[in-house]
mmCIF file of C-alpha atoms and ligand atoms in Angstrom:
data_model
loop_
_atom_site.group_PDB
_atom_site.id
_atom_site.type_symbol
_atom_site.label_atom_id
_atom_site.label_comp_id
_atom_site.label_asym_id
_atom_site.label_seq_id
_atom_site.Cartn_x
_atom_site.Cartn_y
_atom_site.Cartn_z
ATOM 1 C CA MET A 8 13.877 -18.891 19.423
ATOM 2 C CA SER A 9 13.731 -18.434 23.113
ATOM 3 C CA ARG A 10 11.796 -19.912 25.971
ATOM 4 C CA TYR A 11 10.720 -16.371 26.815
ATOM 5 C CA TRP A 12 8.728 -16.043 23.591
ATOM 6 C CA SER A 13 4.945 -16.091 23.703
ATOM 7 C CA ASP A 14 3.102 -18.816 21.786
ATOM 8 C CA ILE A 15 1.985 -16.391 19.150
ATOM 9 C CA VAL A 16 5.575 -15.260 18.475
ATOM 10 C CA HIS A 17 6.601 -18.873 17.886
ATOM 11 C CA ARG A 18 3.891 -19.168 15.260
ATOM 12 C CA LEU A 19 4.365 -15.832 13.426
ATOM 13 C CA THR A 20 5.680 -15.456 9.898
ATOM 14 C CA PRO A 21 6.600 -11.758 9.871
ATOM 15 C CA TYR A 22 6.139 -9.628 6.736
ATOM 16 C CA VAL A 23 9.447 -8.951 4.997
ATOM 17 C CA PRO A 24 9.636 -5.352 3.720
ATOM 18 C CA GLY A 25 11.629 -4.538 0.585
ATOM 19 C CA GLU A 26 15.318 -3.940 1.122
ATOM 20 C CA GLN A 27 16.532 -0.395 1.956
ATOM 21 C CA PRO A 28 20.076 -0.686 0.540
ATOM 22 C CA ALA A 29 22.864 1.262 2.232
ATOM 23 C CA LEU A 30 24.318 2.459 -1.073
ATOM 24 C CA ALA A 31 24.990 6.034 -2.177
ATOM 25 C CA HIS A 32 22.983 5.915 -5.427
ATOM 26 C CA PRO A 33 20.995 2.721 -5.839
ATOM 27 C CA VAL A 34 18.312 2.564 -8.527
ATOM 28 C CA LYS A 35 15.681 1.689 -5.998
ATOM 29 C CA LEU A 36 12.572 0.302 -7.670
ATOM 30 C CA ASN A 37 11.578 -2.207 -4.990
ATOM 31 C CA THR A 38 9.238 -0.550 -2.471
ATOM 32 C CA ASN A 39 6.884 1.608 -4.573
ATOM 33 C CA GLU A 40 8.166 4.885 -3.197
ATOM 34 C CA ASN A 41 7.563 8.044 -5.230
ATOM 35 C CA PRO A 42 10.613 9.077 -7.291
ATOM 36 C CA TYR A 43 9.740 12.761 -6.773
ATOM 37 C CA PRO A 44 10.050 14.729 -3.535
ATOM 38 C CA PRO A 45 7.014 15.930 -1.562
ATOM 39 C CA SER A 46 5.610 19.426 -2.096
ATOM 40 C CA PRO A 47 7.983 22.205 -0.898
ATOM 41 C CA ARG A 48 5.135 23.233 1.409
ATOM 42 C CA VAL A 49 5.838 20.077 3.426
ATOM 43 C CA LEU A 50 9.298 21.311 4.364
ATOM 44 C CA GLU A 51 7.908 24.759 5.224
ATOM 45 C CA ALA A 52 5.231 23.184 7.424
ATOM 46 C CA ILE A 53 7.779 21.034 9.271
ATOM 47 C CA ARG A 54 10.038 24.073 9.814
ATOM 48 C CA HIS A 55 7.065 26.072 11.026
ATOM 49 C CA GLU A 56 6.024 23.303 13.406
ATOM 50 C CA LEU A 57 9.536 23.086 14.830
ATOM 51 C CA GLY A 58 9.988 26.848 15.149
ATOM 52 C CA GLU A 59 13.410 28.229 16.120
ATOM 53 C CA THR A 60 14.027 25.879 19.015
ATOM 54 C CA ALA A 61 11.865 22.783 18.478
ATOM 55 C CA GLU A 62 10.084 23.961 21.610
ATOM 56 C CA THR A 63 6.755 22.491 20.389
ATOM 57 C CA LEU A 64 8.183 18.961 20.639
ATOM 58 C CA ARG A 65 8.037 19.294 24.416
ATOM 59 C CA ARG A 66 4.298 18.749 24.163
ATOM 60 C CA TYR A 67 2.384 15.675 23.002
ATOM 61 C CA PRO A 68 0.695 16.018 19.601
ATOM 62 C CA ASP A 69 -3.099 16.238 19.167
ATOM 63 C CA PRO A 70 -4.147 12.607 19.821
ATOM 64 C CA THR A 71 -7.026 12.897 17.325
ATOM 65 C CA ALA A 72 -5.040 14.667 14.568
ATOM 66 C CA ARG A 73 -8.134 16.867 14.251
ATOM 67 C CA GLN A 74 -6.737 19.569 11.933
ATOM 68 C CA LEU A 75 -5.239 17.006 9.616
ATOM 69 C CA ARG A 76 -8.473 15.030 9.554
ATOM 70 C CA GLU A 77 -10.432 18.211 8.814
ATOM 71 C CA THR A 78 -8.102 19.062 5.943
ATOM 72 C CA VAL A 79 -8.392 15.588 4.449
ATOM 73 C CA ALA A 80 -12.177 15.468 4.980
ATOM 74 C CA ALA A 81 -12.578 18.802 3.160
ATOM 75 C CA TYR A 82 -10.295 17.548 0.384
ATOM 76 C CA HIS A 83 -12.523 14.514 -0.194
ATOM 77 C CA GLY A 84 -15.825 16.326 0.439
ATOM 78 C CA ILE A 85 -16.720 14.248 3.510
ATOM 79 C CA ARG A 86 -17.064 14.975 7.241
ATOM 80 C CA VAL A 87 -14.331 14.806 9.848
ATOM 81 C CA GLU A 88 -16.310 12.022 11.603
ATOM 82 C CA ASN A 89 -15.721 9.906 8.505
ATOM 83 C CA VAL A 90 -11.920 10.062 8.879
ATOM 84 C CA PHE A 91 -9.503 8.006 10.993
ATOM 85 C CA ALA A 92 -5.760 8.766 10.973
ATOM 86 C CA GLY A 93 -2.994 6.306 11.832
ATOM 87 C CA ASN A 94 0.755 5.790 11.685
ATOM 88 C CA GLY A 95 0.929 4.631 8.058
ATOM 89 C CA SER A 96 -1.815 2.642 6.370
ATOM 90 C CA ASP A 97 -0.188 -0.575 7.631
ATOM 91 C CA GLU A 98 -1.121 0.501 11.145
ATOM 92 C CA VAL A 99 -4.608 1.513 9.992
ATOM 93 C CA LEU A 100 -4.990 -1.978 8.500
ATOM 94 C CA ALA A 101 -3.719 -3.590 11.702
ATOM 95 C CA MET A 102 -6.339 -1.725 13.712
ATOM 96 C CA THR A 103 -8.981 -2.644 11.133
ATOM 97 C CA PHE A 104 -8.217 -6.343 11.675
ATOM 98 C CA GLN A 105 -8.816 -5.970 15.392
ATOM 99 C CA ALA A 106 -11.738 -3.535 15.224
ATOM 100 C CA LEU A 107 -13.761 -4.795 12.265
ATOM 101 C CA LEU A 108 -12.469 -8.059 10.784
ATOM 102 C CA LYS A 109 -12.173 -10.373 13.788
ATOM 103 C CA HIS A 110 -15.407 -12.386 13.871
ATOM 104 C CA ASP A 111 -16.369 -16.053 13.868
ATOM 105 C CA LEU A 112 -16.476 -16.410 10.097
ATOM 106 C CA PRO A 113 -13.251 -16.275 8.041
ATOM 107 C CA ILE A 114 -12.411 -13.104 6.153
ATOM 108 C CA LEU A 115 -11.819 -13.241 2.392
ATOM 109 C CA PHE A 116 -9.003 -11.730 0.351
ATOM 110 C CA PRO A 117 -7.428 -12.559 -3.043
ATOM 111 C CA ASP A 118 -4.806 -15.342 -3.262
ATOM 112 C CA ILE A 119 -2.470 -12.854 -4.927
ATOM 113 C CA THR A 120 -2.469 -9.647 -2.939
ATOM 114 C CA TYR A 121 -0.601 -7.545 -0.380
ATOM 115 C CA SER A 122 1.333 -10.088 1.646
ATOM 116 C CA PHE A 123 0.800 -8.194 4.890
ATOM 117 C CA TYR A 124 -2.829 -9.394 5.022
ATOM 118 C CA PRO A 125 -2.074 -13.023 5.971
ATOM 119 C CA THR A 126 0.576 -11.760 8.393
ATOM 120 C CA TYR A 127 -1.947 -9.591 10.243
ATOM 121 C CA ALA A 128 -4.500 -12.399 10.143
ATOM 122 C CA ARG A 129 -2.029 -14.691 11.943
ATOM 123 C CA LEU A 130 -0.932 -12.025 14.425
ATOM 124 C CA PHE A 131 -4.505 -11.164 15.391
ATOM 125 C CA GLU A 132 -5.760 -14.758 15.034
ATOM 126 C CA VAL A 133 -8.288 -13.916 12.347
ATOM 127 C CA ASP A 134 -9.311 -16.904 10.231
ATOM 128 C CA TYR A 135 -9.114 -16.272 6.464
ATOM 129 C CA ARG A 136 -9.768 -17.849 3.059
ATOM 130 C CA THR A 137 -8.091 -16.739 -0.128
ATOM 131 C CA VAL A 138 -10.074 -16.319 -3.339
ATOM 132 C CA PRO A 139 -8.107 -16.983 -6.562
ATOM 133 C CA VAL A 140 -7.691 -14.153 -9.056
ATOM 134 C CA ASP A 141 -8.150 -15.217 -12.687
ATOM 135 C CA ASP A 142 -5.317 -16.040 -15.081
ATOM 136 C CA ALA A 143 -5.042 -12.385 -16.104
ATOM 137 C CA PHE A 144 -4.770 -11.508 -12.366
ATOM 138 C CA ALA A 145 -8.231 -9.911 -12.314
ATOM 139 C CA ILE A 146 -10.236 -10.060 -9.074
ATOM 140 C CA ARG A 147 -13.656 -11.620 -9.801
ATOM 141 C CA VAL A 148 -16.201 -9.955 -7.559
ATOM 142 C CA ASP A 149 -18.679 -12.779 -8.201
ATOM 143 C CA ASP A 150 -16.371 -15.158 -6.319
ATOM 144 C CA TYR A 151 -16.835 -13.252 -3.029
ATOM 145 C CA THR A 152 -20.213 -14.676 -2.137
ATOM 146 C CA MET A 153 -19.573 -17.148 0.694
ATOM 147 C CA PRO A 154 -20.600 -16.031 4.181
ATOM 148 C CA ASN A 155 -17.613 -14.200 5.641
ATOM 149 C CA GLY A 156 -16.348 -12.094 8.532
ATOM 150 C CA GLY A 157 -15.159 -9.374 6.155
ATOM 151 C CA VAL A 158 -13.631 -8.784 2.717
ATOM 152 C CA LEU A 159 -10.308 -7.045 2.144
ATOM 153 C CA LEU A 160 -8.672 -6.105 -1.130
ATOM 154 C CA PRO A 161 -6.447 -3.435 -2.621
ATOM 155 C CA ASN A 162 -7.640 -1.417 -5.601
ATOM 156 C CA PRO A 163 -5.506 -1.388 -7.701
ATOM 157 C CA ASN A 164 -4.380 -4.794 -6.440
ATOM 158 C CA ALA A 165 -0.815 -5.334 -5.259
ATOM 159 C CA PRO A 166 1.574 -6.636 -6.465
ATOM 160 C CA THR A 167 -0.190 -6.976 -9.832
ATOM 161 C CA GLY A 168 -1.336 -3.352 -10.316
ATOM 162 C CA HIS A 169 -4.642 -4.667 -11.679
ATOM 163 C CA PRO A 170 -7.441 -2.081 -11.148
ATOM 164 C CA LEU A 171 -11.149 -2.838 -10.682
ATOM 165 C CA PRO A 172 -13.801 -0.393 -11.934
ATOM 166 C CA LEU A 173 -15.764 1.420 -9.219
ATOM 167 C CA ALA A 174 -18.991 -0.302 -10.328
ATOM 168 C CA GLU A 175 -17.397 -3.679 -9.469
ATOM 169 C CA ILE A 176 -16.340 -2.418 -6.030
ATOM 170 C CA GLU A 177 -19.888 -1.192 -5.463
ATOM 171 C CA ARG A 178 -21.279 -4.610 -6.419
ATOM 172 C CA LEU A 179 -18.902 -6.258 -3.933
ATOM 173 C CA VAL A 180 -19.873 -3.874 -1.124
ATOM 174 C CA ALA A 181 -23.614 -4.169 -1.827
ATOM 175 C CA ARG A 182 -23.449 -7.951 -1.950
ATOM 176 C CA ASN A 183 -21.609 -8.249 1.368
ATOM 177 C CA ALA A 184 -23.849 -6.000 3.462
ATOM 178 C CA GLU A 185 -23.490 -8.361 6.457
ATOM 179 C CA SER A 186 -19.758 -7.694 6.810
ATOM 180 C CA VAL A 187 -17.229 -4.918 6.433
ATOM 181 C CA VAL A 188 -15.588 -4.549 3.024
ATOM 182 C CA VAL A 189 -12.176 -2.874 3.221
ATOM 183 C CA ILE A 190 -10.774 -1.349 0.035
ATOM 184 C CA ASP A 191 -7.077 -0.589 0.411
ATOM 185 C CA GLU A 192 -6.484 2.287 -2.009
ATOM 186 C CA ALA A 193 -2.741 2.717 -1.441
ATOM 187 C CA TYR A 194 -2.245 3.107 -5.221
ATOM 188 C CA VAL A 195 -5.603 4.544 -6.313
ATOM 189 C CA ASP A 196 -4.217 7.921 -7.427
ATOM 190 C CA PHE A 197 -2.210 6.280 -10.206
ATOM 191 C CA GLY A 198 -5.111 4.766 -12.091
ATOM 192 C CA ALA A 199 -8.328 3.742 -10.333
ATOM 193 C CA GLN A 200 -11.432 5.480 -9.025
ATOM 194 C CA SER A 201 -11.768 5.912 -5.290
ATOM 195 C CA ALA A 202 -14.632 4.258 -3.427
ATOM 196 C CA ILE A 203 -14.746 7.197 -0.974
ATOM 197 C CA ALA A 204 -17.675 8.420 -3.100
ATOM 198 C CA LEU A 205 -19.667 5.408 -1.812
ATOM 199 C CA ILE A 206 -19.149 5.683 1.959
ATOM 200 C CA ASP A 207 -22.327 7.717 2.507
ATOM 201 C CA ARG A 208 -24.449 4.991 0.960
ATOM 202 C CA TYR A 209 -22.751 1.887 2.385
ATOM 203 C CA PRO A 210 -22.244 1.706 6.174
ATOM 204 C CA ASN A 211 -20.138 -1.472 5.680
ATOM 205 C CA LEU A 212 -17.497 0.160 3.449
ATOM 206 C CA LEU A 213 -14.095 1.213 4.783
ATOM 207 C CA VAL A 214 -11.585 2.830 2.401
ATOM 208 C CA VAL A 215 -7.911 2.974 3.406
ATOM 209 C CA HIS A 216 -5.433 5.572 2.061
ATOM 210 C CA THR A 217 -1.786 6.441 2.544
ATOM 211 C CA VAL A 218 0.459 9.466 1.931
ATOM 212 C CA SER A 219 3.387 7.092 1.269
ATOM 213 C CA LYS A 220 2.923 6.738 -2.485
ATOM 214 C CA SER A 221 1.157 9.532 -4.385
ATOM 215 C CA ARG A 222 2.142 12.196 -1.835
ATOM 216 C CA SER A 223 5.803 11.146 -1.521
ATOM 217 C CA LEU A 224 5.731 10.839 2.276
ATOM 218 C CA ALA A 225 6.629 7.195 2.969
ATOM 219 C CA GLY A 226 9.149 8.449 5.509
ATOM 220 C CA MET A 227 6.458 10.215 7.542
ATOM 221 C CA ARG A 228 4.156 7.242 8.205
ATOM 222 C CA VAL A 229 0.627 8.608 7.804
ATOM 223 C CA GLY A 230 -2.442 6.675 6.670
ATOM 224 C CA PHE A 231 -6.216 7.109 6.817
ATOM 225 C CA ALA A 232 -9.448 5.178 6.872
ATOM 226 C CA PHE A 233 -12.691 6.638 5.529
ATOM 227 C CA GLY A 234 -16.117 5.282 6.365
ATOM 228 C CA ASP A 235 -19.327 5.500 8.320
ATOM 229 C CA PRO A 236 -18.805 7.127 11.766
ATOM 230 C CA ALA A 237 -19.616 3.796 13.480
ATOM 231 C CA LEU A 238 -16.663 2.138 11.690
ATOM 232 C CA ILE A 239 -14.385 5.081 12.518
ATOM 233 C CA ASP A 240 -15.512 4.852 16.134
ATOM 234 C CA ALA A 241 -14.460 1.179 16.244
ATOM 235 C CA LEU A 242 -11.001 2.114 14.963
ATOM 236 C CA ASN A 243 -10.691 4.891 17.553
ATOM 237 C CA ARG A 244 -11.618 2.475 20.315
ATOM 238 C CA VAL A 245 -8.764 0.166 19.263
ATOM 239 C CA LYS A 246 -6.337 3.076 18.790
ATOM 240 C CA ASP A 247 -7.106 4.444 22.240
ATOM 241 C CA SER A 248 -6.495 1.006 23.706
ATOM 242 C CA PHE A 249 -3.109 0.756 22.017
ATOM 243 C CA ASN A 250 -1.417 4.144 21.404
ATOM 244 C CA SER A 251 -3.290 7.428 21.840
ATOM 245 C CA TYR A 252 -0.705 9.433 19.884
ATOM 246 C CA PRO A 253 0.057 7.456 16.741
ATOM 247 C CA LEU A 254 0.857 10.569 14.673
ATOM 248 C CA ASP A 255 3.641 12.840 15.840
ATOM 249 C CA ARG A 256 3.550 16.627 15.377
ATOM 250 C CA LEU A 257 5.788 16.690 12.324
ATOM 251 C CA ALA A 258 3.809 13.953 10.575
ATOM 252 C CA GLN A 259 0.527 15.801 11.153
ATOM 253 C CA ALA A 260 1.961 19.088 9.840
ATOM 254 C CA ALA A 261 3.658 17.446 6.849
ATOM 255 C CA ALA A 262 0.610 15.461 5.750
ATOM 256 C CA MET A 263 -1.619 18.534 6.018
ATOM 257 C CA ALA A 264 0.717 20.539 3.816
ATOM 258 C CA ALA A 265 0.806 17.718 1.255
ATOM 259 C CA TYR A 266 -3.005 17.823 0.920
ATOM 260 C CA GLN A 267 -2.917 21.615 0.603
ATOM 261 C CA ASP A 268 -0.743 21.468 -2.526
ATOM 262 C CA ASP A 269 -3.011 19.722 -4.987
ATOM 263 C CA ALA A 270 -1.146 21.014 -8.055
ATOM 264 C CA TRP A 271 2.092 19.357 -6.862
ATOM 265 C CA PHE A 272 0.276 16.097 -6.180
ATOM 266 C CA ARG A 273 -1.401 16.031 -9.598
ATOM 267 C CA ASP A 274 1.819 16.857 -11.378
ATOM 268 C CA SER A 275 3.832 14.123 -9.678
ATOM 269 C CA CYS A 276 1.077 11.518 -10.290
ATOM 270 C CA ALA A 277 0.948 12.542 -13.980
ATOM 271 C CA LYS A 278 4.724 12.139 -14.302
ATOM 272 C CA VAL A 279 4.658 8.692 -12.679
ATOM 273 C CA ILE A 280 1.802 7.565 -14.947
ATOM 274 C CA ALA A 281 3.607 8.789 -18.072
ATOM 275 C CA SER A 282 6.805 6.978 -16.996
ATOM 276 C CA ARG A 283 4.813 3.818 -16.280
ATOM 277 C CA GLU A 284 3.508 3.736 -19.842
ATOM 278 C CA ARG A 285 7.003 4.389 -21.192
ATOM 279 C CA LEU A 286 8.547 1.668 -18.998
ATOM 280 C CA SER A 287 5.809 -0.821 -19.905
ATOM 281 C CA ALA A 288 6.512 -0.222 -23.608
ATOM 282 C CA GLY A 289 10.259 -0.638 -23.018
ATOM 283 C CA LEU A 290 9.777 -3.910 -21.134
ATOM 284 C CA THR A 291 7.412 -5.221 -23.817
ATOM 285 C CA ALA A 292 10.035 -4.421 -26.443
ATOM 286 C CA LEU A 293 12.519 -6.578 -24.476
ATOM 287 C CA GLY A 294 10.078 -9.494 -24.581
ATOM 288 C CA PHE A 295 8.433 -9.103 -21.166
ATOM 289 C CA GLU A 296 4.727 -9.648 -20.614
ATOM 290 C CA VAL A 297 3.506 -6.663 -18.581
ATOM 291 C CA VAL A 298 0.257 -6.731 -16.602
ATOM 292 C CA PRO A 299 -1.706 -3.522 -17.423
ATOM 293 C CA SER A 300 -1.140 -1.401 -14.305
ATOM 294 C CA GLY A 301 -3.160 1.270 -12.538
ATOM 295 C CA ALA A 302 -0.468 1.674 -9.882
ATOM 296 C CA ASN A 303 3.029 3.180 -9.486
ATOM 297 C CA PHE A 304 4.635 -0.135 -10.342
ATOM 298 C CA VAL A 305 4.437 -2.771 -13.069
ATOM 299 C CA PHE A 306 4.302 -6.532 -12.746
ATOM 300 C CA ALA A 307 6.163 -8.283 -15.520
ATOM 301 C CA ARG A 308 7.599 -11.637 -16.533
ATOM 302 C CA HIS A 309 9.874 -12.873 -19.274
ATOM 303 C CA GLU A 310 9.142 -16.351 -20.541
ATOM 304 C CA GLY A 311 12.763 -17.251 -21.117
ATOM 305 C CA TYR A 312 14.369 -15.954 -17.934
ATOM 306 C CA ASP A 313 14.011 -16.923 -14.310
ATOM 307 C CA ALA A 314 12.712 -14.009 -12.229
ATOM 308 C CA ALA A 315 14.796 -14.701 -9.095
ATOM 309 C CA THR A 316 17.970 -14.821 -11.206
ATOM 310 C CA LEU A 317 17.035 -11.604 -13.018
ATOM 311 C CA THR A 318 16.485 -9.930 -9.639
ATOM 312 C CA GLU A 319 19.959 -11.021 -8.478
ATOM 313 C CA ARG A 320 21.654 -9.918 -11.707
ATOM 314 C CA LEU A 321 20.008 -6.500 -11.398
ATOM 315 C CA ARG A 322 21.064 -6.315 -7.766
ATOM 316 C CA ASP A 323 24.689 -6.861 -8.857
ATOM 317 C CA LYS A 324 24.251 -3.649 -10.856
ATOM 318 C CA GLU A 325 22.774 -1.840 -7.817
ATOM 319 C CA ILE A 326 19.288 -1.901 -9.319
ATOM 320 C CA PHE A 327 16.648 -3.141 -6.884
ATOM 321 C CA VAL A 328 13.307 -4.657 -7.907
ATOM 322 C CA ARG A 329 10.958 -6.901 -5.924
ATOM 323 C CA HIS A 330 10.575 -10.641 -6.418
ATOM 324 C CA PHE A 331 8.099 -12.755 -4.412
ATOM 325 C CA LYS A 332 8.755 -16.460 -3.837
ATOM 326 C CA ALA A 333 5.043 -17.230 -3.890
ATOM 327 C CA ALA A 334 2.786 -19.570 -5.837
ATOM 328 C CA ARG A 335 1.609 -18.265 -9.246
ATOM 329 C CA ILE A 336 3.883 -15.194 -9.175
ATOM 330 C CA ASP A 337 7.398 -16.528 -8.646
ATOM 331 C CA GLN A 338 8.296 -15.784 -12.270
ATOM 332 C CA HIS A 339 7.266 -12.144 -12.049
ATOM 333 C CA LEU A 340 9.160 -9.002 -11.111
ATOM 334 C CA ARG A 341 7.439 -6.073 -9.445
ATOM 335 C CA ILE A 342 9.114 -2.902 -10.597
ATOM 336 C CA SER A 343 8.313 0.468 -9.010
ATOM 337 C CA ILE A 344 8.132 3.416 -11.380
ATOM 338 C CA GLY A 345 11.202 5.616 -11.030
ATOM 339 C CA THR A 346 12.194 8.763 -12.875
ATOM 340 C CA ASP A 347 12.601 8.272 -16.626
ATOM 341 C CA ALA A 348 16.376 8.163 -16.049
ATOM 342 C CA GLU A 349 15.977 5.333 -13.506
ATOM 343 C CA CYS A 350 13.601 3.423 -15.793
ATOM 344 C CA ASP A 351 16.104 3.820 -18.641
ATOM 345 C CA ALA A 352 18.898 2.505 -16.402
ATOM 346 C CA LEU A 353 16.748 -0.531 -15.609
ATOM 347 C CA LEU A 354 15.930 -1.175 -19.273
ATOM 348 C CA ALA A 355 19.587 -0.860 -20.294
ATOM 349 C CA ALA A 356 20.646 -3.240 -17.501
ATOM 350 C CA LEU A 357 17.982 -5.771 -18.466
ATOM 351 C CA GLN A 358 19.054 -5.602 -22.076
ATOM 352 C CA ASP A 359 22.659 -6.345 -21.007
ATOM 353 C CA ILE A 360 21.596 -9.171 -18.722
ATOM 354 C CA LEU A 361 19.301 -10.794 -21.269
ATOM 355 C CA SER A 362 21.952 -10.770 -23.975
ATOM 356 C CA ALA A 363 24.824 -11.828 -21.692
ATOM 357 C CA TYR A 364 22.994 -14.721 -20.068
ATOM 358 C CA VAL A 365 21.531 -16.522 -23.036
ATOM 359 C CA GLY A 366 23.101 -19.588 -21.410
ATOM 360 C CA TRP A 367 20.740 -19.644 -18.486
ATOM 361 C CA ALA A 368 17.673 -18.881 -20.542
ATOM 362 C CA ALA A 369 15.143 -21.645 -20.044
ATOM 363 C CA GLY A 370 13.343 -21.253 -23.353
HETATM 364 N N1 PMP B 118 -1.401 -1.349 1.309
HETATM 365 C C1 PMP B 118 -0.728 -1.779 0.236
HETATM 366 C C2 PMP B 118 -1.459 -2.520 -0.829
HETATM 367 C C3 PMP B 118 0.656 -1.534 0.129
HETATM 368 O O1 PMP B 118 1.350 -1.999 -0.917
HETATM 369 C C4 PMP B 118 1.315 -0.807 1.146
HETATM 370 C C5 PMP B 118 2.787 -0.499 1.060
HETATM 371 N N2 PMP B 118 3.641 -1.551 1.317
HETATM 372 C C6 PMP B 118 0.555 -0.412 2.259
HETATM 373 C C7 PMP B 118 -0.790 -0.670 2.288
HETATM 374 C C8 PMP B 118 1.188 0.279 3.440
HETATM 375 O O2 PMP B 118 1.663 1.543 3.186
HETATM 376 P P1 PMP B 118 2.022 2.543 4.353
HETATM 377 O O3 PMP B 118 2.063 1.780 5.661
HETATM 378 O O4 PMP B 118 3.333 3.122 3.969
HETATM 379 O O5 PMP B 118 0.912 3.567 4.367
#
């Protein structure tokens, strides 16, 4: 606290990202990173961009990331005018709050969802209401009917992994024609259908993507929004009032190369999905209840064991998972899908912990 702080800083509750442990070989299953490296073409593209002397870095990057946007537009069968690029999808979401979600009426998002949404709402002074998910963590589209300044939800949802069918998303978008509906598809490639197919028909639909998960480029910070050109224009107006060059040269080159290697992308998604099913079965065998997941993580609880304690015991073994101290989910663990070897290490550690700590079991 300091007297130099602005009012808004006094009132903020910043988002807390998952820990990045400074250990040589942690089993890191806490921030939904991809366990596999990006396509080898990414490294080639970065080397090519740098050249022998990194001479290109002398110059600013393309402020509109035009080539990257063209590549991604062609990939999704849409036009370049439908594509906005930002410094990670978190930044794209931040700009969306300012450009499209700040109105008189409150915006709506699920009570259990990505915890950055309420943080942005407070930062940008956007009023919001949360809409409860059902007991199985499903989002009920029929509950999003009150007049609103916008609707925002991830599909699949985070941190539950629960996916909604595309027909439900379409119903939500059609029913809220007076406001913008933002579908955050950070995890869509692991088990849901993208709503990009609907942007031509619904001028109020904005779909947000990232290269951090399915394209293994969390370290590069690249995200996109797809929608009607009027929505993209709004985002550009905010971007050009904030930072004209959000994507550096290496990020633009790397992301382009990632989209150009579709076989690599499909293969790494398939491996993550197969490991997810294997891990879910392993957790179920240990007595966990696992929410069916369409994402690169699972959300699981064990009736007899406190989730915060389990998280700590795993941490002692240098295995990192995510636990949220939040209503309705404080007995769950969110576990990112690692390689099969990492998932096996987690299962073995849990087995040890569960048998060694019968004493602290609640039930
Ligand atoms: N949306 C959701 C639902 C997420 O879980 C994340 C990752 N924490 C993001 C967006 C942001 O991802 P990034 O900024 O790496 O693109």
